[in-house]
Amino acid sequence: MEVIKADVLGYCFGVRRAVDAANEALESKNNSQSVYSLGPLIHNPTVLNTLLSKGLQILNTENISSIEENALVVIRAHGTSPEILNALEKKGARIVDATCPRVHSSQNLAAKAGEQGIPVIIAGDRNHGEVTGIAAFAGKNVIVIETVEEAQALEEMEEALFLSQTTFSMELFTRMKEILSKKITRLQVVSSICPATRERQEALRKLEGRADGILVIGGKESANTRRLFETAASICSKTALIEDEKEIPEDFFGLKRVALTAGASTPDSVIEKVELRLKEGV
């Protein structure tokens, strides 16, 4: 069997930075300290289980009051809200901020717009941690849209700031921008989509017609991995989303050529194991 890998796949800068920060916190803690991540650090079960085995604990926003003073709390790449950061500081937690720099930039832009009374429109999954965090920085005058239909339904306004989730579809963001530009007199558009997401999408599209099947490797809860899977399914009729080599569908072993791509939270080690398993056969 021939295995073709996308030119760009796997870990992005922000995720690698967050994982490194968690590992450093676990290595530097003293015997009495606990190390938490605010929510699952990464949407990849393999990596997360490894960190949990080293002592990382997952902290939910609802139980911040239960953490001990001087605990180390890693803020994941998605970031969080000002209210949560204040609550952690009041508990005496030591914050390790691994928020992706691009998310930080969006948070700062949203906060500035909110202070100036400018409405903030965010394109993204309204239940995603990154989006809820940016929205919290914007204040009350914020709107989250997920679809073209929701963009079309917005009322006309004089001014607004238009941002997006870093893993949002560039194509969809562009379509929304075109719609909003006709409804909003002064529309400030900031393309906050991470290049890593776009690069993985473009590299995947280059594989069209070159393989009998495509395997997308990554956590099933990962937004950018799910979008990779949607793209893969649009260019190849035989596509599967797997988290590790154990999940490779049996019928893929009978194919002559299989293409691989992986989400931004997928480590090289997992990709290598999938490739090796394919080459070994059933």
PDB file of N, CA and C in Angstrom, residues 84-137:
ATOM      1  N   ILE A  84     -13.534  34.607  34.585  1.00  0.00           N
ATOM      2  CA  ILE A  84     -12.871  33.387  35.046  1.00  0.00           C
ATOM      3  C   ILE A  84     -11.452  33.695  35.515  1.00  0.00           C
ATOM      4  N   LEU A  85     -10.752  34.533  34.770  1.00  0.00           N
ATOM      5  CA  LEU A  85      -9.395  34.908  35.170  1.00  0.00           C
ATOM      6  C   LEU A  85      -9.409  35.605  36.530  1.00  0.00           C
ATOM      7  N   ASN A  86     -10.377  36.485  36.748  1.00  0.00           N
ATOM      8  CA  ASN A  86     -10.496  37.178  38.038  1.00  0.00           C
ATOM      9  C   ASN A  86     -10.791  36.198  39.163  1.00  0.00           C
ATOM     10  N   ALA A  87     -11.653  35.230  38.892  1.00  0.00           N
ATOM     11  CA  ALA A  87     -12.005  34.231  39.913  1.00  0.00           C
ATOM     12  C   ALA A  87     -10.782  33.401  40.306  1.00  0.00           C
ATOM     13  N   LEU A  88      -9.953  33.049  39.313  1.00  0.00           N
ATOM     14  CA  LEU A  88      -8.744  32.274  39.593  1.00  0.00           C
ATOM     15  C   LEU A  88      -7.754  33.095  40.422  1.00  0.00           C
ATOM     16  N   GLU A  89      -7.621  34.369  40.085  1.00  0.00           N
ATOM     17  CA  GLU A  89      -6.697  35.236  40.820  1.00  0.00           C
ATOM     18  C   GLU A  89      -7.147  35.410  42.267  1.00  0.00           C
ATOM     19  N   LYS A  90      -8.450  35.518  42.483  1.00  0.00           N
ATOM     20  CA  LYS A  90      -8.978  35.665  43.837  1.00  0.00           C
ATOM     21  C   LYS A  90      -8.727  34.413  44.678  1.00  0.00           C
ATOM     22  N   LYS A  91      -8.674  33.264  44.019  1.00  0.00           N
ATOM     23  CA  LYS A  91      -8.399  32.014  44.738  1.00  0.00           C
ATOM     24  C   LYS A  91      -6.901  31.840  45.005  1.00  0.00           C
ATOM     25  N   GLY A  92      -6.097  32.737  44.485  1.00  0.00           N
ATOM     26  CA  GLY A  92      -4.662  32.648  44.700  1.00  0.00           C
ATOM     27  C   GLY A  92      -3.968  31.663  43.781  1.00  0.00           C
ATOM     28  N   ALA A  93      -4.620  31.315  42.677  1.00  0.00           N
ATOM     29  CA  ALA A  93      -4.027  30.373  41.732  1.00  0.00           C
ATOM     30  C   ALA A  93      -2.903  31.045  40.955  1.00  0.00           C
ATOM     31  N   ARG A  94      -1.920  30.255  40.568  1.00  0.00           N
ATOM     32  CA  ARG A  94      -0.845  30.735  39.696  1.00  0.00           C
ATOM     33  C   ARG A  94      -1.237  30.384  38.265  1.00  0.00           C
ATOM     34  N   ILE A  95      -1.489  31.406  37.465  1.00  0.00           N
ATOM     35  CA  ILE A  95      -2.013  31.194  36.116  1.00  0.00           C
ATOM     36  C   ILE A  95      -0.870  31.029  35.112  1.00  0.00           C
ATOM     37  N   VAL A  96      -0.950  29.947  34.329  1.00  0.00           N
ATOM     38  CA  VAL A  96      -0.025  29.713  33.228  1.00  0.00           C
ATOM     39  C   VAL A  96      -0.834  29.948  31.954  1.00  0.00           C
ATOM     40  N   ASP A  97      -0.648  31.100  31.352  1.00  0.00           N
ATOM     41  CA  ASP A  97      -1.505  31.496  30.227  1.00  0.00           C
ATOM     42  C   ASP A  97      -0.954  30.967  28.904  1.00  0.00           C
ATOM     43  N   ALA A  98      -1.596  29.926  28.382  1.00  0.00           N
ATOM     44  CA  ALA A  98      -1.199  29.348  27.091  1.00  0.00           C
ATOM     45  C   ALA A  98      -2.195  29.716  26.002  1.00  0.00           C
ATOM     46  N   THR A  99      -2.941  30.802  26.209  1.00  0.00           N
ATOM     47  CA  THR A  99      -3.881  31.259  25.192  1.00  0.00           C
ATOM     48  C   THR A  99      -3.132  31.541  23.893  1.00  0.00           C
ATOM     49  N   CYS A 100      -3.665  31.061  22.781  1.00  0.00           N
ATOM     50  CA  CYS A 100      -3.056  31.300  21.478  1.00  0.00           C
ATOM     51  C   CYS A 100      -2.942  32.815  21.246  1.00  0.00           C
ATOM     52  N   PRO A 101      -1.792  33.297  20.775  1.00  0.00           N
ATOM     53  CA  PRO A 101      -1.638  34.737  20.521  1.00  0.00           C
ATOM     54  C   PRO A 101      -2.717  35.317  19.610  1.00  0.00           C
ATOM     55  N   ARG A 102      -3.208  34.536  18.655  1.00  0.00           N
ATOM     56  CA  ARG A 102      -4.256  35.025  17.763  1.00  0.00           C
ATOM     57  C   ARG A 102      -5.566  35.218  18.528  1.00  0.00           C
ATOM     58  N   VAL A 103      -5.834  34.321  19.466  1.00  0.00           N
ATOM     59  CA  VAL A 103      -7.036  34.461  20.284  1.00  0.00           C
ATOM     60  C   VAL A 103      -6.900  35.676  21.191  1.00  0.00           C
ATOM     61  N   HIS A 104      -5.706  35.858  21.760  1.00  0.00           N
ATOM     62  CA  HIS A 104      -5.447  37.045  22.584  1.00  0.00           C
ATOM     63  C   HIS A 104      -5.717  38.314  21.792  1.00  0.00           C
ATOM     64  N   SER A 105      -5.281  38.337  20.547  1.00  0.00           N
ATOM     65  CA  SER A 105      -5.489  39.515  19.703  1.00  0.00           C
ATOM     66  C   SER A 105      -6.974  39.793  19.514  1.00  0.00           C
ATOM     67  N   SER A 106      -7.754  38.732  19.263  1.00  0.00           N
ATOM     68  CA  SER A 106      -9.199  38.895  19.091  1.00  0.00           C
ATOM     69  C   SER A 106      -9.847  39.378  20.383  1.00  0.00           C
ATOM     70  N   GLN A 107      -9.385  38.854  21.502  1.00  0.00           N
ATOM     71  CA  GLN A 107      -9.926  39.286  22.795  1.00  0.00           C
ATOM     72  C   GLN A 107      -9.681  40.775  23.012  1.00  0.00           C
ATOM     73  N   ASN A 108      -8.465  41.229  22.685  1.00  0.00           N
ATOM     74  CA  ASN A 108      -8.125  42.644  22.877  1.00  0.00           C
ATOM     75  C   ASN A 108      -8.933  43.544  21.944  1.00  0.00           C
ATOM     76  N   LEU A 109      -9.102  43.123  20.697  1.00  0.00           N
ATOM     77  CA  LEU A 109      -9.898  43.902  19.744  1.00  0.00           C
ATOM     78  C   LEU A 109     -11.352  43.983  20.189  1.00  0.00           C
ATOM     79  N   ALA A 110     -11.883  42.847  20.672  1.00  0.00           N
ATOM     80  CA  ALA A 110     -13.275  42.816  21.127  1.00  0.00           C
ATOM     81  C   ALA A 110     -13.462  43.709  22.350  1.00  0.00           C
ATOM     82  N   ALA A 111     -12.495  43.672  23.264  1.00  0.00           N
ATOM     83  CA  ALA A 111     -12.581  44.499  24.469  1.00  0.00           C
ATOM     84  C   ALA A 111     -12.557  45.990  24.121  1.00  0.00           C
ATOM     85  N   LYS A 112     -11.672  46.363  23.192  1.00  0.00           N
ATOM     86  CA  LYS A 112     -11.570  47.766  22.776  1.00  0.00           C
ATOM     87  C   LYS A 112     -12.853  48.238  22.111  1.00  0.00           C
ATOM     88  N   ALA A 113     -13.412  47.394  21.237  1.00  0.00           N
ATOM     89  CA  ALA A 113     -14.674  47.749  20.572  1.00  0.00           C
ATOM     90  C   ALA A 113     -15.792  47.886  21.602  1.00  0.00           C
ATOM     91  N   GLY A 114     -15.822  46.964  22.557  1.00  0.00           N
ATOM     92  CA  GLY A 114     -16.847  47.020  23.593  1.00  0.00           C
ATOM     93  C   GLY A 114     -16.774  48.303  24.401  1.00  0.00           C
ATOM     94  N   GLU A 115     -15.545  48.725  24.733  1.00  0.00           N
ATOM     95  CA  GLU A 115     -15.353  49.968  25.493  1.00  0.00           C
ATOM     96  C   GLU A 115     -15.825  51.185  24.706  1.00  0.00           C
ATOM     97  N   GLN A 116     -15.713  51.114  23.369  1.00  0.00           N
ATOM     98  CA  GLN A 116     -16.113  52.236  22.513  1.00  0.00           C
ATOM     99  C   GLN A 116     -17.581  52.163  22.101  1.00  0.00           C
ATOM    100  N   GLY A 117     -18.268  51.130  22.577  1.00  0.00           N
ATOM    101  CA  GLY A 117     -19.691  50.987  22.251  1.00  0.00           C
ATOM    102  C   GLY A 117     -19.942  50.476  20.850  1.00  0.00           C
ATOM    103  N   ILE A 118     -18.940  49.859  20.239  1.00  0.00           N
ATOM    104  CA  ILE A 118     -19.083  49.329  18.880  1.00  0.00           C
ATOM    105  C   ILE A 118     -19.531  47.867  18.960  1.00  0.00           C
ATOM    106  N   PRO A 119     -20.601  47.495  18.274  1.00  0.00           N
ATOM    107  CA  PRO A 119     -21.051  46.100  18.288  1.00  0.00           C
ATOM    108  C   PRO A 119     -19.978  45.167  17.735  1.00  0.00           C
ATOM    109  N   VAL A 120     -19.882  43.985  18.310  1.00  0.00           N
ATOM    110  CA  VAL A 120     -18.921  42.977  17.858  1.00  0.00           C
ATOM    111  C   VAL A 120     -19.689  41.779  17.318  1.00  0.00           C
ATOM    112  N   ILE A 121     -19.371  41.395  16.096  1.00  0.00           N
ATOM    113  CA  ILE A 121     -19.992  40.219  15.471  1.00  0.00           C
ATOM    114  C   ILE A 121     -18.907  39.149  15.337  1.00  0.00           C
ATOM    115  N   ILE A 122     -19.176  37.963  15.864  1.00  0.00           N
ATOM    116  CA  ILE A 122     -18.202  36.873  15.819  1.00  0.00           C
ATOM    117  C   ILE A 122     -18.768  35.727  14.993  1.00  0.00           C
ATOM    118  N   ALA A 123     -18.016  35.286  13.994  1.00  0.00           N
ATOM    119  CA  ALA A 123     -18.403  34.120  13.207  1.00  0.00           C
ATOM    120  C   ALA A 123     -17.777  32.885  13.849  1.00  0.00           C
ATOM    121  N   GLY A 124     -18.611  31.950  14.273  1.00  0.00           N
ATOM    122  CA  GLY A 124     -18.067  30.759  14.911  1.00  0.00           C
ATOM    123  C   GLY A 124     -19.122  29.963  15.640  1.00  0.00           C
ATOM    124  N   ASP A 125     -18.688  28.920  16.292  1.00  0.00           N
ATOM    125  CA  ASP A 125     -19.558  28.053  17.077  1.00  0.00           C
ATOM    126  C   ASP A 125     -19.855  28.743  18.401  1.00  0.00           C
ATOM    127  N   ARG A 126     -21.094  29.139  18.630  1.00  0.00           N
ATOM    128  CA  ARG A 126     -21.427  29.930  19.808  1.00  0.00           C
ATOM    129  C   ARG A 126     -21.207  29.187  21.119  1.00  0.00           C
ATOM    130  N   ASN A 127     -21.056  27.863  21.055  1.00  0.00           N
ATOM    131  CA  ASN A 127     -20.814  27.092  22.280  1.00  0.00           C
ATOM    132  C   ASN A 127     -19.340  26.743  22.474  1.00  0.00           C
ATOM    133  N   HIS A 128     -18.492  27.195  21.571  1.00  0.00           N
ATOM    134  CA  HIS A 128     -17.060  26.885  21.654  1.00  0.00           C
ATOM    135  C   HIS A 128     -16.380  27.809  22.661  1.00  0.00           C
ATOM    136  N   GLY A 129     -15.434  27.250  23.428  1.00  0.00           N
ATOM    137  CA  GLY A 129     -14.763  28.013  24.466  1.00  0.00           C
ATOM    138  C   GLY A 129     -14.076  29.271  23.966  1.00  0.00           C
ATOM    139  N   GLU A 130     -13.474  29.197  22.794  1.00  0.00           N
ATOM    140  CA  GLU A 130     -12.800  30.368  22.236  1.00  0.00           C
ATOM    141  C   GLU A 130     -13.799  31.492  21.968  1.00  0.00           C
ATOM    142  N   VAL A 131     -14.939  31.138  21.384  1.00  0.00           N
ATOM    143  CA  VAL A 131     -15.955  32.136  21.024  1.00  0.00           C
ATOM    144  C   VAL A 131     -16.598  32.754  22.267  1.00  0.00           C
ATOM    145  N   THR A 132     -16.933  31.924  23.245  1.00  0.00           N
ATOM    146  CA  THR A 132     -17.559  32.456  24.463  1.00  0.00           C
ATOM    147  C   THR A 132     -16.581  33.361  25.218  1.00  0.00           C
ATOM    148  N   GLY A 133     -15.287  33.032  25.147  1.00  0.00           N
ATOM    149  CA  GLY A 133     -14.296  33.878  25.801  1.00  0.00           C
ATOM    150  C   GLY A 133     -14.171  35.232  25.129  1.00  0.00           C
ATOM    151  N   ILE A 134     -14.078  35.248  23.795  1.00  0.00           N
ATOM    152  CA  ILE A 134     -13.982  36.517  23.060  1.00  0.00           C
ATOM    153  C   ILE A 134     -15.240  37.352  23.278  1.00  0.00           C
ATOM    154  N   ALA A 135     -16.385  36.675  23.253  1.00  0.00           N
ATOM    155  CA  ALA A 135     -17.663  37.377  23.470  1.00  0.00           C
ATOM    156  C   ALA A 135     -17.697  38.038  24.842  1.00  0.00           C
ATOM    157  N   ALA A 136     -17.124  37.379  25.844  1.00  0.00           N
ATOM    158  CA  ALA A 136     -17.110  37.940  27.195  1.00  0.00           C
ATOM    159  C   ALA A 136     -16.265  39.207  27.255  1.00  0.00           C
ATOM    160  N   PHE A 137     -15.179  39.254  26.480  1.00  0.00           N
ATOM    161  CA  PHE A 137     -14.349  40.458  26.433  1.00  0.00           C
ATOM    162  C   PHE A 137     -15.096  41.597  25.742  1.00  0.00           C
TER     163      PHE A 137
END
